[in-house]
Coordinates of C-alpha atoms in Angstrom, one line a residue:
M1 CA 54.3 112.7 36.8
A2 CA 52.9 109.3 37.9
R3 CA 54.4 107.9 41.1
R4 CA 56.5 104.8 40.5
P5 CA 56.0 101.9 42.9
L6 CA 59.0 100.8 45.0
P7 CA 60.9 97.6 44.2
R8 CA 59.4 94.5 45.8
I9 CA 62.7 93.7 47.6
L10 CA 62.5 97.0 49.4
S11 CA 58.8 96.9 50.2
S12 CA 59.1 93.5 51.9
S13 CA 62.4 94.0 53.7
S14 CA 60.8 94.6 57.1
A15 CA 58.8 91.3 57.0
S16 CA 62.0 89.5 55.9
I17 CA 64.0 90.9 58.8
V18 CA 61.3 89.9 61.2
R19 CA 61.2 86.4 59.9
S20 CA 65.0 86.1 59.9
R21 CA 65.2 87.1 63.5
E22 CA 62.6 84.5 64.4
I23 CA 64.4 81.8 62.5
A24 CA 67.7 82.8 64.2
R25 CA 66.1 82.8 67.7
T26 CA 64.5 79.3 67.0
A27 CA 67.8 78.0 65.8
A28 CA 69.6 79.3 68.9
D29 CA 67.1 77.8 71.2
S30 CA 67.3 74.4 69.4
A31 CA 71.0 74.5 69.5
T32 CA 71.0 75.3 73.3
D33 CA 68.7 72.3 73.9
V34 CA 70.9 69.9 71.8
L35 CA 74.1 71.2 73.3
H36 CA 72.9 71.5 76.9
P37 CA 74.8 68.3 78.1
L38 CA 78.0 69.6 76.6
I39 CA 77.5 73.1 78.1
T40 CA 76.8 71.5 81.5
I41 CA 80.0 69.3 81.3
S42 CA 82.1 72.3 80.2
R43 CA 80.9 74.3 83.1
G44 CA 81.7 71.6 85.5
L45 CA 85.2 71.0 84.1
R46 CA 85.8 74.8 84.4
L47 CA 84.7 74.7 88.2
I48 CA 86.8 71.6 88.8
A49 CA 89.9 73.2 87.2
A50 CA 89.3 76.3 89.3
A51 CA 89.1 74.3 92.5
L52 CA 92.3 72.3 91.7
R53 CA 94.1 75.5 90.9
G54 CA 93.1 77.1 94.2
K55 CA 94.0 74.0 96.2
W56 CA 97.4 73.9 94.4
A57 CA 98.0 77.6 95.3
A58 CA 97.2 76.9 98.9
T59 CA 99.6 73.9 99.2
P60 CA 102.9 74.8 100.8
K61 CA 105.9 74.7 98.6
E62 CA 107.5 71.9 100.6
R63 CA 104.5 69.6 100.0
R64 CA 104.1 70.2 96.3
G65 CA 106.8 67.7 95.3
P66 CA 105.2 64.7 97.1
A67 CA 101.9 65.8 95.8
L68 CA 103.1 65.7 92.2
F69 CA 104.7 62.3 92.8
L70 CA 101.5 60.8 94.2
T71 CA 99.5 62.3 91.3
A72 CA 101.9 60.7 88.8
A73 CA 101.7 57.4 90.6
V74 CA 97.9 57.4 90.4
V75 CA 97.9 58.3 86.7
L76 CA 100.3 55.5 86.0
V77 CA 98.2 52.9 87.9
V78 CA 95.1 54.0 86.1
A79 CA 96.8 53.8 82.7
L80 CA 98.0 50.2 83.4
I81 CA 94.9 48.5 84.7
P82 CA 92.3 47.2 82.1
Y83 CA 89.8 49.7 81.0
G84 CA 91.5 52.2 83.4
P85 CA 91.6 55.2 81.0
L86 CA 87.9 54.7 79.9
L87 CA 86.7 54.4 83.5
A88 CA 88.7 57.5 84.5
L89 CA 87.1 59.5 81.6
I90 CA 83.6 58.3 82.6
T91 CA 84.3 59.3 86.2
V92 CA 85.6 62.8 85.2
M93 CA 82.7 63.4 82.9
G94 CA 80.2 62.3 85.5
A95 CA 81.8 64.6 88.1
A96 CA 81.8 67.5 85.7
G97 CA 78.2 66.9 84.8
W98 CA 77.2 66.8 88.5
K99 CA 79.4 69.9 89.4
G100 CA 78.0 71.9 86.5
R101 CA 74.3 70.9 86.8
V102 CA 73.3 74.1 88.6
K103 CA 73.9 77.3 86.6
P104 CA 75.1 80.2 88.7
V105 CA 72.6 82.9 89.3
V106 CA 73.7 86.3 88.0
K107 CA 72.6 89.1 90.2
T108 CA 71.1 91.9 88.0
G109 CA 69.9 94.3 90.7
P110 CA 69.4 95.0 94.4
D111 CA 67.3 92.6 96.3
E112 CA 64.4 93.6 98.6
A113 CA 66.6 94.4 101.7
E114 CA 69.0 96.5 99.6
V115 CA 66.1 98.4 98.0
A116 CA 64.6 99.1 101.4
R117 CA 68.0 100.4 102.6
L118 CA 68.4 102.7 99.6
Q119 CA 64.9 104.0 100.0
A120 CA 65.5 104.8 103.7
L121 CA 68.7 106.6 102.8
Y122 CA 66.8 108.6 100.1
E123 CA 64.1 109.6 102.6
A124 CA 66.8 110.7 105.1
L125 CA 68.4 113.0 102.5
V126 CA 65.1 114.7 101.5
P127 CA 65.3 117.5 104.3
Y128 CA 68.8 118.4 103.1
F129 CA 68.4 118.3 99.3
S130 CA 64.9 119.8 98.9
V131 CA 63.3 123.2 99.3
P132 CA 59.6 124.1 99.1
E133 CA 60.2 126.5 96.2
D134 CA 61.5 123.7 93.9
P135 CA 58.7 122.9 91.3
S136 CA 60.3 119.6 90.4
P137 CA 62.3 118.3 93.3
L138 CA 64.8 115.6 92.9
Y139 CA 64.4 114.5 96.5
S140 CA 60.8 114.3 97.9
H141 CA 59.1 112.2 100.5
G142 CA 57.8 109.1 98.8
G143 CA 59.9 109.6 95.6
E144 CA 61.9 107.2 93.6
W145 CA 65.4 106.6 94.8
D146 CA 66.7 105.4 91.4
K147 CA 66.3 108.9 90.0
A148 CA 68.9 110.4 92.4
F149 CA 71.1 107.3 93.1
G150 CA 73.4 106.0 90.5
D151 CA 76.1 103.4 90.9
H152 CA 75.8 101.4 94.1
A153 CA 77.4 98.3 95.7
F154 CA 76.8 96.3 98.8
D155 CA 79.0 93.8 100.7
D156 CA 78.1 90.3 101.9
S157 CA 76.4 91.6 105.0
G158 CA 74.1 94.0 103.1
R159 CA 75.8 97.2 104.0
L160 CA 76.6 99.9 101.4
T161 CA 80.2 99.9 100.1
R162 CA 79.8 102.4 97.3
L163 CA 77.1 105.0 96.3
A164 CA 77.0 107.7 93.7
L165 CA 74.3 110.2 94.1
R166 CA 73.1 113.4 92.4
Y167 CA 72.0 116.5 94.3
P168 CA 70.2 119.7 93.2
A169 CA 72.3 122.6 92.0
Y170 CA 71.1 124.9 94.7
F171 CA 72.7 122.8 97.4
T172 CA 75.6 124.8 99.1
D173 CA 78.2 122.2 98.4
G174 CA 80.9 124.9 98.8
E175 CA 80.3 125.3 102.5
P176 CA 82.2 122.9 104.8
A177 CA 79.4 122.8 107.3
A178 CA 76.8 121.7 104.7
R179 CA 79.2 119.0 103.4
A180 CA 79.8 117.8 106.9
R181 CA 76.1 117.3 107.6
I182 CA 75.7 115.1 104.4
E183 CA 78.8 113.1 105.2
Q184 CA 77.7 112.6 108.8
L185 CA 74.3 111.3 107.7
L186 CA 75.6 108.9 105.0
H187 CA 78.2 107.6 107.6
A188 CA 75.4 106.9 110.1
K189 CA 73.0 105.4 107.7
S190 CA 75.6 103.3 105.8
G191 CA 77.1 101.6 109.0
R192 CA 79.5 102.9 111.5
G193 CA 83.0 101.4 112.3
R194 CA 84.2 101.8 108.7
E195 CA 86.2 104.5 107.0
Y196 CA 84.3 106.3 104.2
H197 CA 85.7 108.5 101.5
F198 CA 83.6 111.3 100.0
A199 CA 84.4 112.7 96.5
W200 CA 82.4 115.9 95.8
D201 CA 82.1 116.9 92.1
E202 CA 80.8 120.4 92.3
E203 CA 80.6 120.9 88.5
A204 CA 78.4 117.8 87.9
N205 CA 76.5 118.1 91.3
Q206 CA 77.4 114.6 92.2
L207 CA 78.8 112.9 95.4
T208 CA 80.5 109.5 95.4
M209 CA 80.8 107.7 98.7
S210 CA 83.1 104.7 99.0
V211 CA 84.4 102.5 101.8
L212 CA 88.2 102.5 102.1
G213 CA 90.0 99.3 102.9
A214 CA 92.5 99.2 105.8
L215 CA 96.1 100.2 105.1
P216 CA 98.6 97.3 105.4
T217 CA 100.3 97.0 108.8
S218 CA 102.8 94.3 107.6
I219 CA 105.4 96.7 106.4
A220 CA 108.3 96.9 108.9
A221 CA 111.4 99.0 109.2
Q222 CA 113.8 98.7 106.3
R223 CA 116.0 100.6 103.9
F224 CA 113.6 102.5 101.6
V225 CA 114.7 103.5 98.2
T226 CA 114.8 107.3 98.5
S227 CA 117.2 110.2 97.7
P228 CA 119.1 112.2 100.3
G229 CA 116.8 114.7 101.9
E230 CA 113.7 112.3 101.5
T231 CA 112.2 110.6 104.5
V232 CA 109.4 108.0 104.3
L233 CA 106.8 108.8 107.0
G234 CA 104.6 105.8 106.1
F235 CA 102.4 104.5 103.4
T236 CA 99.0 105.6 102.0
D237 CA 96.4 104.8 99.3
A238 CA 97.6 103.9 95.8
D239 CA 95.5 106.7 94.2
A240 CA 96.7 109.4 96.6
V241 CA 100.4 109.7 95.4
R242 CA 102.1 109.3 92.1
R243 CA 105.1 107.3 93.4
T244 CA 105.8 103.9 94.7
V245 CA 108.8 102.3 96.4
P246 CA 109.7 98.6 96.7
V247 CA 109.1 97.2 100.1
T248 CA 109.3 93.8 101.8
A249 CA 106.4 92.6 103.9
G250 CA 107.3 89.2 105.5
E251 CA 108.6 87.1 102.7
E252 CA 106.9 89.0 99.9
S253 CA 108.1 92.0 98.0
H254 CA 105.9 94.5 96.3
D255 CA 105.6 98.2 95.5
A256 CA 103.9 100.5 98.0
P257 CA 102.8 104.2 97.7
P258 CA 104.8 106.2 100.3
V259 CA 104.2 109.5 102.0
I260 CA 107.6 111.2 101.5
W261 CA 108.6 114.2 103.5
R262 CA 111.4 116.3 101.9
T263 CA 113.9 118.3 103.9
G264 CA 116.9 120.4 103.1
P265 CA 117.6 123.9 101.7
R266 CA 114.8 123.7 99.1
S267 CA 112.2 122.3 101.3
T268 CA 109.0 124.2 102.0
E269 CA 108.2 122.3 105.2
P270 CA 111.6 121.7 106.9
H271 CA 110.1 120.8 110.3
L272 CA 107.6 118.2 111.5
L273 CA 105.0 118.0 114.3
I274 CA 103.6 114.7 115.3
V275 CA 100.5 114.6 117.6
G276 CA 98.7 111.5 119.0
R277 CA 97.5 109.8 122.1
P278 CA 99.5 107.3 124.2
G279 CA 100.1 104.2 122.3
S280 CA 99.2 105.7 119.0
G281 CA 102.7 105.2 117.4
T282 CA 104.3 108.7 117.8
T283 CA 107.5 107.2 119.2
T284 CA 107.5 104.5 116.6
L285 CA 107.4 107.2 113.9
L286 CA 110.2 109.1 115.6
R287 CA 112.3 105.9 115.8
S288 CA 111.6 105.3 112.1
I289 CA 112.7 108.8 111.2
A290 CA 115.8 108.5 113.3
L291 CA 116.9 105.3 111.5
Q292 CA 116.4 107.0 108.1
A293 CA 118.2 110.2 109.2
L294 CA 121.3 108.3 110.4
Q295 CA 122.1 107.3 106.8
H296 CA 123.2 110.7 105.8
G297 CA 123.2 113.0 108.9
D298 CA 123.8 113.3 112.7
L299 CA 121.1 113.0 115.4
L300 CA 120.2 114.6 118.7
I301 CA 117.4 113.0 120.7
V302 CA 115.6 114.6 123.7
E303 CA 113.1 112.4 125.3
G304 CA 110.7 114.1 127.8
S305 CA 108.9 110.9 128.9
G306 CA 112.1 109.3 130.3
T307 CA 111.0 105.8 129.5
G308 CA 114.1 104.8 127.5
E309 CA 112.4 104.3 124.2
Y310 CA 115.6 105.4 122.4
A311 CA 118.2 103.4 124.3
C312 CA 119.0 101.4 121.3
L313 CA 120.4 104.5 119.7
T314 CA 122.8 105.5 122.5
G315 CA 126.4 105.4 121.6
R316 CA 125.7 104.7 117.9
S317 CA 127.7 106.3 115.1
G318 CA 126.0 109.6 114.1
V319 CA 124.0 109.9 117.4
L320 CA 125.4 112.9 119.1
A321 CA 123.3 112.6 122.3
V322 CA 120.3 110.9 123.8
E323 CA 119.0 113.0 126.7
C324 CA 116.2 112.2 129.1
G325 CA 116.8 114.8 131.9
L326 CA 116.3 118.5 132.2
A327 CA 119.9 119.4 132.5
G328 CA 121.0 117.3 129.5
A329 CA 118.1 118.6 127.4
L330 CA 119.1 122.3 128.1
A331 CA 122.7 121.7 127.3
T332 CA 121.9 119.7 124.2
L333 CA 119.5 122.2 122.8
E334 CA 121.7 125.2 123.7
W335 CA 124.5 123.5 121.6
A336 CA 122.1 122.9 118.8
S337 CA 121.2 126.6 118.8
H338 CA 124.9 127.6 118.7
E339 CA 125.7 125.0 116.0
T340 CA 122.9 126.5 113.8
E341 CA 124.4 129.9 114.3
R342 CA 127.9 128.7 113.5
R343 CA 126.6 126.9 110.3
L344 CA 124.9 130.1 109.2
I345 CA 127.9 132.3 109.7
S346 CA 130.3 129.8 108.0
A347 CA 128.0 129.4 105.0
N348 CA 127.5 133.2 104.7
R349 CA 131.3 134.0 104.8
A350 CA 131.9 131.3 102.2
R351 CA 129.4 132.8 99.9
Q352 CA 130.8 136.3 100.4
A353 CA 134.2 135.0 99.6
G354 CA 132.9 133.2 96.5
H355 CA 133.7 129.7 97.9
P356 CA 131.4 126.7 98.3
A357 CA 129.9 126.1 101.7
P358 CA 132.2 124.2 104.1
E359 CA 131.9 120.5 104.4
D360 CA 131.0 120.7 108.1
T361 CA 127.9 122.7 107.3
K362 CA 126.5 120.3 104.7
R363 CA 125.9 117.2 106.8
P364 CA 122.3 117.3 108.0
L365 CA 121.6 117.7 111.7
W366 CA 118.4 116.2 113.1
I367 CA 116.8 117.3 116.4
L368 CA 114.2 114.9 117.6
L369 CA 112.1 115.8 120.6
D370 CA 109.6 113.4 122.2
R371 CA 107.2 115.2 124.5
P372 CA 109.2 118.4 125.2
S373 CA 106.3 119.9 127.2
V374 CA 107.2 117.6 130.1
F375 CA 110.2 119.7 130.7
A376 CA 108.2 122.9 131.0
D377 CA 106.9 122.1 134.5
L378 CA 110.3 120.8 135.6
A379 CA 112.1 124.0 134.4
A380 CA 109.5 126.3 136.1
A381 CA 109.9 124.4 139.4
D382 CA 113.7 124.6 139.1
G383 CA 113.8 128.2 138.0
R384 CA 115.3 127.4 134.6
P385 CA 114.2 128.4 131.1
D386 CA 111.9 126.2 129.1
P387 CA 114.0 124.1 126.7
Q388 CA 111.5 124.8 123.9
H389 CA 112.7 128.5 123.9
L390 CA 116.1 127.2 122.7
L391 CA 114.5 125.8 119.5
Q392 CA 113.7 129.2 118.1
V393 CA 117.0 129.6 116.2
P394 CA 117.0 126.0 114.8
L395 CA 113.4 126.4 113.8
R396 CA 113.8 129.8 112.1
H397 CA 117.1 129.2 110.4
G398 CA 117.2 125.4 110.2
R399 CA 116.4 125.1 106.6
A400 CA 119.3 127.2 105.5
A401 CA 121.7 125.6 108.0
G402 CA 120.7 122.0 107.3
V403 CA 119.0 121.5 110.7
T404 CA 115.7 119.7 110.9
V405 CA 113.5 119.6 114.0
V406 CA 110.9 116.9 114.7
V407 CA 108.6 117.3 117.7
A408 CA 106.2 114.6 118.9
E409 CA 103.5 115.6 121.4
Q410 CA 100.2 114.3 122.8
F411 CA 96.8 115.9 122.4
E412 CA 96.4 116.5 126.1
T413 CA 99.5 118.7 126.3
L414 CA 99.4 120.2 122.8
D415 CA 98.7 123.7 124.2
D416 CA 101.9 123.6 126.2
L417 CA 104.0 123.8 123.0
S418 CA 105.6 127.2 122.4
E419 CA 104.6 129.5 119.7
P420 CA 107.8 129.0 117.6
V421 CA 107.2 125.2 117.6
R422 CA 103.6 125.6 116.4
S423 CA 104.2 128.2 113.8
H424 CA 107.3 126.7 112.2
T425 CA 106.3 123.0 112.0
R426 CA 104.2 123.2 108.8
A427 CA 104.5 119.4 108.1
R428 CA 101.9 117.7 110.4
V429 CA 101.0 114.1 111.4
V430 CA 98.1 112.9 113.5
L431 CA 98.2 109.4 114.7
G432 CA 95.8 107.2 116.7
P433 CA 92.0 107.6 117.2
A434 CA 90.9 111.2 116.9
S435 CA 87.8 113.1 116.0
A436 CA 87.5 115.1 112.8
G437 CA 87.7 118.3 114.9
Q438 CA 90.9 117.2 116.5
V439 CA 92.4 116.3 113.2
E440 CA 91.4 119.7 111.7
S441 CA 92.9 121.5 114.7
V442 CA 96.3 120.0 113.9
L443 CA 96.3 119.7 110.2
G444 CA 94.4 122.9 109.5
V445 CA 91.7 121.3 107.3
P446 CA 89.3 118.4 108.1
P447 CA 90.1 114.9 106.8
H448 CA 88.6 113.7 103.6
T449 CA 87.5 110.5 105.3
T450 CA 85.5 109.6 108.4
P451 CA 88.0 108.7 111.3
T452 CA 87.2 105.4 113.0
P453 CA 87.2 104.9 116.8
E454 CA 89.6 102.0 116.7
V455 CA 92.8 102.0 114.6
P456 CA 96.0 100.0 114.8
P457 CA 99.2 101.7 116.1
G458 CA 100.9 104.0 113.6
R459 CA 97.6 104.7 111.7
G460 CA 96.6 108.3 111.1
Y461 CA 96.7 111.3 108.7
A462 CA 99.5 113.4 107.3
R463 CA 99.6 116.8 105.7
L464 CA 102.8 118.4 104.3
G465 CA 102.3 122.2 104.3
T466 CA 99.3 123.2 102.2
G467 CA 99.1 119.9 100.5
P468 CA 96.2 117.4 100.7
V469 CA 95.4 115.3 103.8
L470 CA 96.7 111.8 103.2
R471 CA 95.9 108.6 105.1
L472 CA 99.1 107.2 106.7
Q473 CA 100.3 104.0 108.2
V474 CA 103.7 104.1 109.8
P475 CA 106.2 101.3 109.3
A476 CA 106.4 99.0 112.3
T477 CA 109.6 100.2 114.1
P478 CA 109.4 99.0 117.7
D479 CA 112.0 99.2 120.4
P480 CA 114.3 96.2 119.9
Y481 CA 114.9 96.0 123.7
D482 CA 111.2 95.6 124.5
D483 CA 110.2 92.1 125.5
A484 CA 106.9 92.4 123.7
T485 CA 108.7 93.0 120.4
T486 CA 108.5 90.1 117.8
E487 CA 111.8 88.6 116.8
A488 CA 111.3 89.6 113.2
H489 CA 110.7 93.2 114.0
R490 CA 113.6 93.1 116.5
Q491 CA 116.0 91.9 113.9
A492 CA 114.7 94.4 111.3
V493 CA 115.4 97.4 113.7
L494 CA 118.8 96.0 114.9
G495 CA 119.9 95.5 111.2
L496 CA 119.3 99.2 110.6
L497 CA 121.3 100.6 113.6
P498 CA 124.8 101.9 112.8
E499 CA 127.8 100.5 114.6
R500 CA 128.6 101.6 118.2
E501 CA 131.4 104.0 118.7
G502 CA 134.2 103.4 121.2
P503 CA 134.0 104.9 124.7
V504 CA 135.0 108.5 125.0
E505 CA 135.5 110.7 128.0
A506 CA 133.7 113.7 126.6
T507 CA 129.9 113.6 126.0
P508 CA 128.7 113.3 122.4
V509 CA 127.6 116.9 122.3
E510 CA 131.0 118.1 123.7
A511 CA 132.8 115.9 121.1
A512 CA 130.7 117.4 118.4
T513 CA 131.5 120.9 119.3
V514 CA 135.2 120.4 118.6
H515 CA 136.1 121.7 115.1
T516 CA 139.6 121.7 113.8
A517 CA 140.4 125.0 112.3
P518 CA 143.0 125.3 109.4
A519 CA 146.5 126.6 110.3
D520 CA 146.1 129.8 108.4
A521 CA 142.8 130.7 109.9
T522 CA 142.5 134.0 111.7
P523 CA 140.4 134.3 115.0
V524 CA 137.1 136.1 114.5
E525 CA 134.7 137.6 117.0
A526 CA 131.3 136.0 117.4
V527 CA 128.6 137.7 115.5
P528 CA 124.8 137.1 115.8
A529 CA 123.0 135.0 113.2
E530 CA 121.7 136.8 110.2
G531 CA 118.1 136.8 109.1

C-alpha cells in the first residue's frame, strides 16, 4: 500500500509555532517600550504609597488627628487656587516618575562572597562525609558545593541563616557523637553568638540548619488562661507546641505558645527541678509558679539563700509559711511530711468506705524550696538532720496526696541534692548560660540547639519527663519590693498577690495543722503511710 502524505497543516505546524512565538515576543518587547513611561510612573506611585503607609503607621495615635486636618487643609487650598489640581497632578506624576526610574534589582543567586563561604563550608565537611572506598563521593576536595547543598539563605551581614545539605547514606547519623561533630563544625563556620537548630532527616539523608530568633522577653506575670492543675513555666517556639494562650505584652495582646507543666493525680511528672547559675532567673520562675499555685492551692516556701526574695508572699492568703532559717525549714518540712501521710490515710479510708475523698485532701499543697543544699552544711554543723531527708514522703506519695514539690538549685551545688530529690523530680528546667554537657546532665538528653554564651534572665530549656527539649523564656516576675524593678512589673506582680490575712498568734504551719473533726468521729491510732 502506498504511503499517504501528511496534511499540509500538520507538516508545517512546527514552523508556524516558531513564527508565532517570535511574533509574540516582538509584540511584547514593543509594548514594553511603548508602555515604559506608564510602568515607571506606576512603580513610583506604588513606592510613594508604601512610604506614606509606613509613615502613617509610625505616627502616634495622638498626632493622627492633627495630621489629617493639615492634609485636608492643604488639599482644600490646592483645589481653590487657579490651576491647582493640574499643578498637583503634574507634581505627583513627576515625583512618581523620579521615584520609579530605577528598577529594583532582583537577586537570583548568591554573590561572590556567599559562594566563597559555601565553598569553604563544603571543603570543611569533606573529612566527615567522605571515605576512600566511595567510588563517586558526594563530598570531595575541589568538588562542587551546589551538588550537596540545597536551600540556603544569608542575612544582611553575609552570614548563613539557613542551609539544607545532603550527606551520604553511610554516615552514622544515628550516633550522637557523630551528629555533635557536624553540628559543632556548622556552628563554628556559620558564625558564633547565635542559636542554631539542627533537623536531621535520617530517611532522606538530609540535614537542615536554621538560625533561631530570640524568644520574646516582654511577657510579664499575669493571669494565664489555664485549667486547674496546669502551670505555665514560660513560652517557647511556635512550632514546638500545639497550644497557644492569650497574653499581654505591654499594651499589645497576642497568642503565645506556652510550656505547660501538668500536676495532680494523673500527672506523670508531679515534681519539678530548676537548675541555673546566680542571676539566671530560677527565683523568678519559682515566684511565677507561686503566683499561679495560689489560685487553687496552698503554699509552703523554704528559702535557703535567706535574701528575702519571697517577702511579698508573707502573710498572704494561702501562704502557710515562708521560712529562711534552719529551724523553721525543719519544722515546715516535717509538717509537710505528716500532712502528706494524713492525706493518704484519709483518702484511703474514704475509698475503702466507698465515699469520695475528703475536701481537706483535694486542695493542692505546693512545697517550694530555693537552694535547699544551703541547709545541709548548717544542719551538719548543728547536729541536725538535713531538711532534704524530710522530702522523701512528699516526693514519693505527693502525686496521690495532691502535694507538689518544686526545687531550685545552682549548678555548683547540684551534687549536694539528695537522691530522692534527683530521682523523683522528672520535670526539669535549666536556665541561664550553660554548655551542652551541663544541659544534658540535667535534662538527660542534649539540647536540639546550640546554647549561646549570653542569654537574658529566665532563658533556658525545659523537658517534662521523657518529652522533647523545649526552649523556654520565663515570664518576668521580679520581686516587687526590689528598687531595681520597673513600675510596670511591680504593679503586675502586686496585682496577682492574694489579700493579706489578719494577724494570728500561731504560725501559719501551726494554724494549718488544726483540723476540725466531726462530732461522731472516733479516735484512731496513727498508722504509717501506705505504698
